[in-house]
PDB file of N, CA, C and O in Angstrom:
ATOM      1  N   UNK A   1     -15.225 -17.338  -0.992  1.00 46.00           N
ATOM      2  CA  UNK A   1     -15.643 -15.991  -1.372  1.00 46.00           C
ATOM      3  C   UNK A   1     -16.536 -16.081  -2.598  1.00 46.00           C
ATOM      4  O   UNK A   1     -16.147 -16.614  -3.616  1.00 46.00           O
ATOM      5  N   UNK A   2     -17.709 -15.555  -2.503  1.00 53.00           N
ATOM      6  CA  UNK A   2     -18.732 -15.673  -3.536  1.00 53.00           C
ATOM      7  C   UNK A   2     -18.383 -14.843  -4.757  1.00 53.00           C
ATOM      8  O   UNK A   2     -18.578 -13.640  -4.780  1.00 53.00           O
ATOM      9  N   UNK A   3     -17.824 -15.482  -5.790  1.00 57.00           N
ATOM     10  CA  UNK A   3     -17.543 -14.812  -7.045  1.00 57.00           C
ATOM     11  C   UNK A   3     -16.362 -13.862  -7.038  1.00 57.00           C
ATOM     12  O   UNK A   3     -15.904 -13.450  -8.083  1.00 57.00           O
ATOM     13  N   UNK A   4     -15.876 -13.502  -5.875  1.00 55.00           N
ATOM     14  CA  UNK A   4     -14.835 -12.490  -5.787  1.00 55.00           C
ATOM     15  C   UNK A   4     -13.485 -13.007  -6.270  1.00 55.00           C
ATOM     16  O   UNK A   4     -12.636 -12.238  -6.668  1.00 55.00           O
ATOM     17  N   UNK A   5     -13.286 -14.317  -6.233  1.00 56.00           N
ATOM     18  CA  UNK A   5     -12.041 -14.896  -6.718  1.00 56.00           C
ATOM     19  C   UNK A   5     -11.919 -14.791  -8.235  1.00 56.00           C
ATOM     20  O   UNK A   5     -10.839 -14.942  -8.776  1.00 56.00           O
ATOM     21  N   UNK A   6     -13.019 -14.551  -8.911  1.00 53.00           N
ATOM     22  CA  UNK A   6     -13.041 -14.506 -10.364  1.00 53.00           C
ATOM     23  C   UNK A   6     -12.868 -13.097 -10.921  1.00 53.00           C
ATOM     24  O   UNK A   6     -12.868 -12.900 -12.110  1.00 53.00           O
ATOM     25  N   UNK A   7     -12.742 -12.128 -10.043  1.00 58.00           N
ATOM     26  CA  UNK A   7     -12.678 -10.733 -10.452  1.00 58.00           C
ATOM     27  C   UNK A   7     -11.267 -10.209 -10.221  1.00 58.00           C
ATOM     28  O   UNK A   7     -10.576 -10.620  -9.301  1.00 58.00           O
ATOM     29  N   UNK A   8     -10.860  -9.283 -11.037  1.00 62.00           N
ATOM     30  CA  UNK A   8      -9.543  -8.656 -10.887  1.00 62.00           C
ATOM     31  C   UNK A   8      -9.355  -8.125  -9.470  1.00 62.00           C
ATOM     32  O   UNK A   8     -10.267  -7.540  -8.884  1.00 62.00           O
ATOM     33  N   UNK A   9      -8.162  -8.318  -8.928  1.00 63.00           N
ATOM     34  CA  UNK A   9      -7.863  -7.791  -7.594  1.00 63.00           C
ATOM     35  C   UNK A   9      -7.825  -6.265  -7.590  1.00 63.00           C
ATOM     36  O   UNK A   9      -7.797  -5.649  -6.545  1.00 63.00           O
ATOM     37  N   UNK A  10      -7.830  -5.637  -8.772  1.00 70.00           N
ATOM     38  CA  UNK A  10      -7.843  -4.177  -8.864  1.00 70.00           C
ATOM     39  C   UNK A  10      -9.256  -3.601  -8.806  1.00 70.00           C
ATOM     40  O   UNK A  10      -9.422  -2.392  -8.800  1.00 70.00           O
ATOM     41  N   UNK A  11     -10.261  -4.458  -8.769  1.00 75.00           N
ATOM     42  CA  UNK A  11     -11.648  -3.974  -8.714  1.00 75.00           C
ATOM     43  C   UNK A  11     -11.870  -3.211  -7.408  1.00 75.00           C
ATOM     44  O   UNK A  11     -11.425  -3.623  -6.352  1.00 75.00           O
ATOM     45  N   UNK A  12     -12.549  -2.079  -7.493  1.00 80.00           N
ATOM     46  CA  UNK A  12     -12.849  -1.290  -6.296  1.00 80.00           C
ATOM     47  C   UNK A  12     -14.050  -1.847  -5.548  1.00 80.00           C
ATOM     48  O   UNK A  12     -14.090  -1.857  -4.328  1.00 80.00           O
ATOM     49  N   UNK A  13     -15.057  -2.263  -6.306  1.00 85.00           N
ATOM     50  CA  UNK A  13     -16.304  -2.740  -5.717  1.00 85.00           C
ATOM     51  C   UNK A  13     -16.743  -4.036  -6.387  1.00 85.00           C
ATOM     52  O   UNK A  13     -16.493  -4.241  -7.575  1.00 85.00           O
ATOM     53  N   UNK A  14     -17.422  -4.851  -5.612  1.00 88.00           N
ATOM     54  CA  UNK A  14     -18.131  -6.001  -6.159  1.00 88.00           C
ATOM     55  C   UNK A  14     -19.611  -5.638  -6.137  1.00 88.00           C
ATOM     56  O   UNK A  14     -20.105  -5.095  -5.142  1.00 88.00           O
ATOM     57  N   UNK A  15     -20.321  -5.924  -7.213  1.00 91.00           N
ATOM     58  CA  UNK A  15     -21.728  -5.552  -7.332  1.00 91.00           C
ATOM     59  C   UNK A  15     -22.542  -6.799  -7.650  1.00 91.00           C
ATOM     60  O   UNK A  15     -22.211  -7.548  -8.573  1.00 91.00           O
ATOM     61  N   UNK A  16     -23.598  -7.020  -6.865  1.00 93.00           N
ATOM     62  CA  UNK A  16     -24.531  -8.110  -7.091  1.00 93.00           C
ATOM     63  C   UNK A  16     -25.934  -7.535  -7.145  1.00 93.00           C
ATOM     64  O   UNK A  16     -26.193  -6.472  -6.572  1.00 93.00           O
ATOM     65  N   UNK A  17     -26.822  -8.236  -7.799  1.00 94.00           N
ATOM     66  CA  UNK A  17     -28.211  -7.776  -7.830  1.00 94.00           C
ATOM     67  C   UNK A  17     -29.158  -8.958  -7.841  1.00 94.00           C
ATOM     68  O   UNK A  17     -28.798 -10.073  -8.209  1.00 94.00           O
ATOM     69  N   UNK A  18     -30.376  -8.680  -7.396  1.00 96.00           N
ATOM     70  CA  UNK A  18     -31.425  -9.682  -7.366  1.00 96.00           C
ATOM     71  C   UNK A  18     -32.772  -8.971  -7.389  1.00 96.00           C
ATOM     72  O   UNK A  18     -32.835  -7.751  -7.577  1.00 96.00           O
ATOM     73  N   UNK A  19     -33.808  -9.716  -7.182  1.00 96.00           N
ATOM     74  CA  UNK A  19     -35.172  -9.206  -7.177  1.00 96.00           C
ATOM     75  C   UNK A  19     -35.622  -8.929  -5.742  1.00 96.00           C
ATOM     76  O   UNK A  19     -35.043  -9.444  -4.791  1.00 96.00           O
ATOM     77  N   UNK A  20     -36.683  -8.144  -5.596  1.00 96.00           N
ATOM     78  CA  UNK A  20     -37.230  -7.882  -4.264  1.00 96.00           C
ATOM     79  C   UNK A  20     -38.369  -8.836  -3.904  1.00 96.00           C
ATOM     80  O   UNK A  20     -38.991  -8.679  -2.870  1.00 96.00           O
ATOM     81  N   UNK A  21     -38.621  -9.842  -4.719  1.00 95.00           N
ATOM     82  CA  UNK A  21     -39.732 -10.763  -4.456  1.00 95.00           C
ATOM     83  C   UNK A  21     -39.429 -11.664  -3.263  1.00 95.00           C
ATOM     84  O   UNK A  21     -38.274 -11.852  -2.873  1.00 95.00           O
ATOM     85  N   UNK A  22     -40.480 -12.238  -2.681  1.00 95.00           N
ATOM     86  CA  UNK A  22     -40.321 -13.161  -1.557  1.00 95.00           C
ATOM     87  C   UNK A  22     -39.471 -14.363  -1.940  1.00 95.00           C
ATOM     88  O   UNK A  22     -38.746 -14.899  -1.104  1.00 95.00           O
ATOM     89  N   UNK A  23     -39.542 -14.796  -3.197  1.00 94.00           N
ATOM     90  CA  UNK A  23     -38.744 -15.938  -3.654  1.00 94.00           C
ATOM     91  C   UNK A  23     -37.249 -15.673  -3.528  1.00 94.00           C
ATOM     92  O   UNK A  23     -36.468 -16.615  -3.437  1.00 94.00           O
ATOM     93  N   UNK A  24     -36.841 -14.417  -3.558  1.00 95.00           N
ATOM     94  CA  UNK A  24     -35.422 -14.055  -3.511  1.00 95.00           C
ATOM     95  C   UNK A  24     -34.975 -13.568  -2.139  1.00 95.00           C
ATOM     96  O   UNK A  24     -33.856 -13.080  -1.981  1.00 95.00           O
ATOM     97  N   UNK A  25     -35.806 -13.725  -1.117  1.00 96.00           N
ATOM     98  CA  UNK A  25     -35.443 -13.227   0.217  1.00 96.00           C
ATOM     99  C   UNK A  25     -34.213 -13.949   0.770  1.00 96.00           C
ATOM    100  O   UNK A  25     -33.363 -13.322   1.408  1.00 96.00           O
ATOM    101  N   UNK A  26     -34.080 -15.240   0.525  1.00 97.00           N
ATOM    102  CA  UNK A  26     -32.891 -15.966   0.996  1.00 97.00           C
ATOM    103  C   UNK A  26     -31.635 -15.485   0.272  1.00 97.00           C
ATOM    104  O   UNK A  26     -30.561 -15.414   0.870  1.00 97.00           O
ATOM    105  N   UNK A  27     -31.771 -15.150  -1.003  1.00 95.00           N
ATOM    106  CA  UNK A  27     -30.629 -14.623  -1.759  1.00 95.00           C
ATOM    107  C   UNK A  27     -30.160 -13.310  -1.150  1.00 95.00           C
ATOM    108  O   UNK A  27     -28.960 -13.103  -0.943  1.00 95.00           O
ATOM    109  N   UNK A  28     -31.105 -12.421  -0.846  1.00 96.00           N
ATOM    110  CA  UNK A  28     -30.739 -11.136  -0.246  1.00 96.00           C
ATOM    111  C   UNK A  28     -30.078 -11.323   1.111  1.00 96.00           C
ATOM    112  O   UNK A  28     -29.067 -10.679   1.416  1.00 96.00           O
ATOM    113  N   UNK A  29     -30.589 -12.221   1.931  1.00 97.00           N
ATOM    114  CA  UNK A  29     -29.970 -12.500   3.239  1.00 97.00           C
ATOM    115  C   UNK A  29     -28.566 -13.076   3.062  1.00 97.00           C
ATOM    116  O   UNK A  29     -27.645 -12.751   3.828  1.00 97.00           O
ATOM    117  N   UNK A  30     -28.385 -13.930   2.059  1.00 95.00           N
ATOM    118  CA  UNK A  30     -27.078 -14.508   1.774  1.00 95.00           C
ATOM    119  C   UNK A  30     -26.078 -13.425   1.389  1.00 95.00           C
ATOM    120  O   UNK A  30     -24.950 -13.407   1.884  1.00 95.00           O
ATOM    121  N   UNK A  31     -26.483 -12.496   0.530  1.00 95.00           N
ATOM    122  CA  UNK A  31     -25.608 -11.390   0.137  1.00 95.00           C
ATOM    123  C   UNK A  31     -25.189 -10.584   1.365  1.00 95.00           C
ATOM    124  O   UNK A  31     -24.020 -10.228   1.528  1.00 95.00           O
ATOM    125  N   UNK A  32     -26.134 -10.280   2.246  1.00 96.00           N
ATOM    126  CA  UNK A  32     -25.846  -9.515   3.459  1.00 96.00           C
ATOM    127  C   UNK A  32     -24.895 -10.305   4.361  1.00 96.00           C
ATOM    128  O   UNK A  32     -23.950  -9.752   4.925  1.00 96.00           O
ATOM    129  N   UNK A  33     -25.123 -11.605   4.481  1.00 95.00           N
ATOM    130  CA  UNK A  33     -24.237 -12.467   5.269  1.00 95.00           C
ATOM    131  C   UNK A  33     -22.796 -12.406   4.752  1.00 95.00           C
ATOM    132  O   UNK A  33     -21.843 -12.483   5.538  1.00 95.00           O
ATOM    133  N   UNK A  34     -22.625 -12.252   3.449  1.00 91.00           N
ATOM    134  CA  UNK A  34     -21.297 -12.175   2.845  1.00 91.00           C
ATOM    135  C   UNK A  34     -20.665 -10.788   2.955  1.00 91.00           C
ATOM    136  O   UNK A  34     -19.554 -10.580   2.489  1.00 91.00           O
ATOM    137  N   UNK A  35     -21.379  -9.844   3.579  1.00 92.00           N
ATOM    138  CA  UNK A  35     -20.827  -8.512   3.779  1.00 92.00           C
ATOM    139  C   UNK A  35     -21.246  -7.487   2.754  1.00 92.00           C
ATOM    140  O   UNK A  35     -20.732  -6.371   2.745  1.00 92.00           O
ATOM    141  N   UNK A  36     -22.176  -7.841   1.883  1.00 94.00           N
ATOM    142  CA  UNK A  36     -22.676  -6.878   0.899  1.00 94.00           C
ATOM    143  C   UNK A  36     -23.694  -5.956   1.555  1.00 94.00           C
ATOM    144  O   UNK A  36     -24.371  -6.341   2.510  1.00 94.00           O
ATOM    145  N   UNK A  37     -23.795  -4.734   1.052  1.00 96.00           N
ATOM    146  CA  UNK A  37     -24.716  -3.734   1.571  1.00 96.00           C
ATOM    147  C   UNK A  37     -25.675  -3.337   0.457  1.00 96.00           C
ATOM    148  O   UNK A  37     -25.250  -3.064  -0.674  1.00 96.00           O
ATOM    149  N   UNK A  38     -26.968  -3.314   0.780  1.00 96.00           N
ATOM    150  CA  UNK A  38     -27.946  -2.867  -0.220  1.00 96.00           C
ATOM    151  C   UNK A  38     -27.735  -1.386  -0.466  1.00 96.00           C
ATOM    152  O   UNK A  38     -27.727  -0.581   0.466  1.00 96.00           O
ATOM    153  N   UNK A  39     -27.553  -1.006  -1.738  1.00 96.00           N
ATOM    154  CA  UNK A  39     -27.260   0.399  -2.017  1.00 96.00           C
ATOM    155  C   UNK A  39     -28.282   1.052  -2.934  1.00 96.00           C
ATOM    156  O   UNK A  39     -28.312   2.272  -3.023  1.00 96.00           O
ATOM    157  N   UNK A  40     -29.107   0.260  -3.614  1.00 97.00           N
ATOM    158  CA  UNK A  40     -30.072   0.872  -4.526  1.00 97.00           C
ATOM    159  C   UNK A  40     -31.203  -0.098  -4.846  1.00 97.00           C
ATOM    160  O   UNK A  40     -31.032  -1.317  -4.776  1.00 97.00           O
ATOM    161  N   UNK A  41     -32.326   0.488  -5.196  1.00 97.00           N
ATOM    162  CA  UNK A  41     -33.479  -0.270  -5.692  1.00 97.00           C
ATOM    163  C   UNK A  41     -33.971   0.432  -6.945  1.00 97.00           C
ATOM    164  O   UNK A  41     -34.157   1.654  -6.946  1.00 97.00           O
ATOM    165  N   UNK A  42     -34.158  -0.325  -8.004  1.00 97.00           N
ATOM    166  CA  UNK A  42     -34.735   0.217  -9.234  1.00 97.00           C
ATOM    167  C   UNK A  42     -36.157  -0.328  -9.324  1.00 97.00           C
ATOM    168  O   UNK A  42     -36.350  -1.526  -9.568  1.00 97.00           O
ATOM    169  N   UNK A  43     -37.150   0.533  -9.098  1.00 98.00           N
ATOM    170  CA  UNK A  43     -38.540   0.073  -9.075  1.00 98.00           C
ATOM    171  C   UNK A  43     -38.974  -0.522 -10.415  1.00 98.00           C
ATOM    172  O   UNK A  43     -38.600  -0.034 -11.481  1.00 98.00           O
ATOM    173  N   UNK A  44     -39.761  -1.595 -10.314  1.00 97.00           N
ATOM    174  CA  UNK A  44     -40.410  -2.212 -11.485  1.00 97.00           C
ATOM    175  C   UNK A  44     -39.410  -2.601 -12.575  1.00 97.00           C
ATOM    176  O   UNK A  44     -39.744  -2.596 -13.757  1.00 97.00           O
ATOM    177  N   UNK A  45     -38.188  -2.958 -12.199  1.00 96.00           N
ATOM    178  CA  UNK A  45     -37.154  -3.279 -13.187  1.00 96.00           C
ATOM    179  C   UNK A  45     -37.498  -4.542 -13.977  1.00 96.00           C
ATOM    180  O   UNK A  45     -37.443  -4.555 -15.201  1.00 96.00           O
ATOM    181  N   UNK A  46     -37.818  -5.614 -13.267  1.00 93.00           N
ATOM    182  CA  UNK A  46     -38.077  -6.895 -13.932  1.00 93.00           C
ATOM    183  C   UNK A  46     -39.489  -6.933 -14.517  1.00 93.00           C
ATOM    184  O   UNK A  46     -39.686  -7.439 -15.613  1.00 93.00           O
ATOM    185  N   UNK A  47     -40.431  -6.395 -13.755  1.00 96.00           N
ATOM    186  CA  UNK A  47     -41.828  -6.239 -14.185  1.00 96.00           C
ATOM    187  C   UNK A  47     -42.522  -5.384 -13.134  1.00 96.00           C
ATOM    188  O   UNK A  47     -41.924  -5.058 -12.113  1.00 96.00           O
ATOM    189  N   UNK A  48     -43.753  -5.002 -13.361  1.00 97.00           N
ATOM    190  CA  UNK A  48     -44.462  -4.173 -12.383  1.00 97.00           C
ATOM    191  C   UNK A  48     -44.460  -4.859 -11.021  1.00 97.00           C
ATOM    192  O   UNK A  48     -44.836  -6.021 -10.900  1.00 97.00           O
ATOM    193  N   UNK A  49     -43.993  -4.131 -10.006  1.00 95.00           N
ATOM    194  CA  UNK A  49     -43.962  -4.643  -8.649  1.00 95.00           C
ATOM    195  C   UNK A  49     -42.759  -5.512  -8.326  1.00 95.00           C
ATOM    196  O   UNK A  49     -42.620  -5.979  -7.200  1.00 95.00           O
ATOM    197  N   UNK A  50     -41.894  -5.752  -9.290  1.00 96.00           N
ATOM    198  CA  UNK A  50     -40.705  -6.594  -9.086  1.00 96.00           C
ATOM    199  C   UNK A  50     -39.458  -5.743  -9.324  1.00 96.00           C
ATOM    200  O   UNK A  50     -39.028  -5.538 -10.456  1.00 96.00           O
ATOM    201  N   UNK A  51     -38.917  -5.238  -8.216  1.00 97.00           N
ATOM    202  CA  UNK A  51     -37.797  -4.301  -8.280  1.00 97.00           C
ATOM    203  C   UNK A  51     -36.458  -5.018  -8.403  1.00 97.00           C
ATOM    204  O   UNK A  51     -36.320  -6.175  -7.998  1.00 97.00           O
ATOM    205  N   UNK A  52     -35.466  -4.325  -8.931  1.00 97.00           N
ATOM    206  CA  UNK A  52     -34.081  -4.806  -8.924  1.00 97.00           C
ATOM    207  C   UNK A  52     -33.427  -4.224  -7.672  1.00 97.00           C
ATOM    208  O   UNK A  52     -33.455  -3.021  -7.446  1.00 97.00           O
ATOM    209  N   UNK A  53     -32.826  -5.090  -6.854  1.00 97.00           N
ATOM    210  CA  UNK A  53     -32.149  -4.680  -5.631  1.00 97.00           C
ATOM    211  C   UNK A  53     -30.654  -4.872  -5.855  1.00 97.00           C
ATOM    212  O   UNK A  53     -30.209  -5.965  -6.217  1.00 97.00           O
ATOM    213  N   UNK A  54     -29.889  -3.809  -5.644  1.00 96.00           N
ATOM    214  CA  UNK A  54     -28.459  -3.822  -5.932  1.00 96.00           C
ATOM    215  C   UNK A  54     -27.673  -3.777  -4.626  1.00 96.00           C
ATOM    216  O   UNK A  54     -27.960  -2.973  -3.742  1.00 96.00           O
ATOM    217  N   UNK A  55     -26.671  -4.652  -4.537  1.00 96.00           N
ATOM    218  CA  UNK A  55     -25.801  -4.753  -3.370  1.00 96.00           C
ATOM    219  C   UNK A  55     -24.362  -4.481  -3.789  1.00 96.00           C
ATOM    220  O   UNK A  55     -23.967  -4.833  -4.905  1.00 96.00           O
ATOM    221  N   UNK A  56     -23.590  -3.864  -2.891  1.00 94.00           N
ATOM    222  CA  UNK A  56     -22.169  -3.637  -3.166  1.00 94.00           C
ATOM    223  C   UNK A  56     -21.328  -4.088  -1.976  1.00 94.00           C
ATOM    224  O   UNK A  56     -21.813  -4.188  -0.851  1.00 94.00           O
ATOM    225  N   UNK A  57     -20.059  -4.350  -2.275  1.00 91.00           N
ATOM    226  CA  UNK A  57     -19.076  -4.671  -1.244  1.00 91.00           C
ATOM    227  C   UNK A  57     -17.741  -4.130  -1.715  1.00 91.00           C
ATOM    228  O   UNK A  57     -17.340  -4.349  -2.862  1.00 91.00           O
ATOM    229  N   UNK A  58     -17.054  -3.399  -0.867  1.00 86.00           N
ATOM    230  CA  UNK A  58     -15.736  -2.866  -1.225  1.00 86.00           C
ATOM    231  C   UNK A  58     -14.719  -3.994  -1.265  1.00 86.00           C
ATOM    232  O   UNK A  58     -14.795  -4.938  -0.485  1.00 86.00           O
ATOM    233  N   UNK A  59     -13.760  -3.886  -2.169  1.00 79.00           N
ATOM    234  CA  UNK A  59     -12.693  -4.857  -2.296  1.00 79.00           C
ATOM    235  C   UNK A  59     -11.647  -4.573  -1.222  1.00 79.00           C
ATOM    236  O   UNK A  59     -10.825  -3.682  -1.352  1.00 79.00           O
ATOM    237  N   UNK A  60     -11.697  -5.328  -0.153  1.00 71.00           N
ATOM    238  CA  UNK A  60     -10.778  -5.133   0.979  1.00 71.00           C
ATOM    239  C   UNK A  60      -9.330  -5.325   0.544  1.00 71.00           C
ATOM    240  O   UNK A  60      -8.446  -4.593   0.980  1.00 71.00           O
ATOM    241  N   UNK A  61      -9.058  -6.296  -0.332  1.00 65.00           N
ATOM    242  CA  UNK A  61      -7.691  -6.533  -0.798  1.00 65.00           C
ATOM    243  C   UNK A  61      -7.114  -5.289  -1.448  1.00 65.00           C
ATOM    244  O   UNK A  61      -5.954  -4.963  -1.262  1.00 65.00           O
ATOM    245  N   UNK A  62      -7.921  -4.591  -2.203  1.00 57.00           N
ATOM    246  CA  UNK A  62      -7.456  -3.378  -2.887  1.00 57.00           C
ATOM    247  C   UNK A  62      -7.149  -2.280  -1.856  1.00 57.00           C
ATOM    248  O   UNK A  62      -6.169  -1.568  -1.956  1.00 57.00           O
ATOM    249  N   UNK A  63      -8.021  -2.169  -0.853  1.00 49.00           N
ATOM    250  CA  UNK A  63      -7.801  -1.138   0.174  1.00 49.00           C
ATOM    251  C   UNK A  63      -6.540  -1.424   0.989  1.00 49.00           C
ATOM    252  O   UNK A  63      -5.795  -0.515   1.341  1.00 49.00           O
ATOM    253  N   UNK A  64      -6.286  -2.701   1.279  1.00 48.00           N
ATOM    254  CA  UNK A  64      -5.111  -3.060   2.064  1.00 48.00           C
ATOM    255  C   UNK A  64      -3.820  -2.818   1.300  1.00 48.00           C
ATOM    256  O   UNK A  64      -2.772  -2.556   1.882  1.00 48.00           O
ATOM    257  N   UNK A  65      -3.897  -2.881  -0.024  1.00 48.00           N
ATOM    258  CA  UNK A  65      -2.710  -2.661  -0.856  1.00 48.00           C
ATOM    259  C   UNK A  65      -2.471  -1.181  -1.124  1.00 48.00           C
ATOM    260  O   UNK A  65      -1.514  -0.822  -1.812  1.00 48.00           O
ATOM    261  N   UNK A  66      -3.358  -0.312  -0.653  1.00 51.00           N
ATOM    262  CA  UNK A  66      -3.190   1.125  -0.823  1.00 51.00           C
ATOM    263  C   UNK A  66      -3.521   1.643  -2.204  1.00 51.00           C
ATOM    264  O   UNK A  66      -3.086   2.701  -2.596  1.00 51.00           O
ATOM    265  N   UNK A  67      -4.331   0.916  -2.941  1.00 47.00           N
ATOM    266  CA  UNK A  67      -4.718   1.355  -4.288  1.00 47.00           C
ATOM    267  C   UNK A  67      -5.986   2.157  -4.251  1.00 47.00           C
ATOM    268  O   UNK A  67      -6.811   2.054  -3.467  1.00 47.00           O
TER     269      UNK A  67
END
C-alpha cells in the first residue's frame, strides 16, 4: 500500500498530488492504478502552465470499522 501504512487508521482520506506535465504522466497513472481518483486541479500552481493535480482515496479500513 503506497504510503497508507504510515498514516493513522483513523484518517478519512488519503491525498496525493503531482504535476500535470508529461514527465509526471506515469505518476498519475500509478495513482489511478492504486485506486486514487483525481478530484482537483489548481492551474499554474508550480509555474505557468504547470498545474497541481490532486488525487484522493477513501480509507476503506475506517469505513469497514464504522467510523
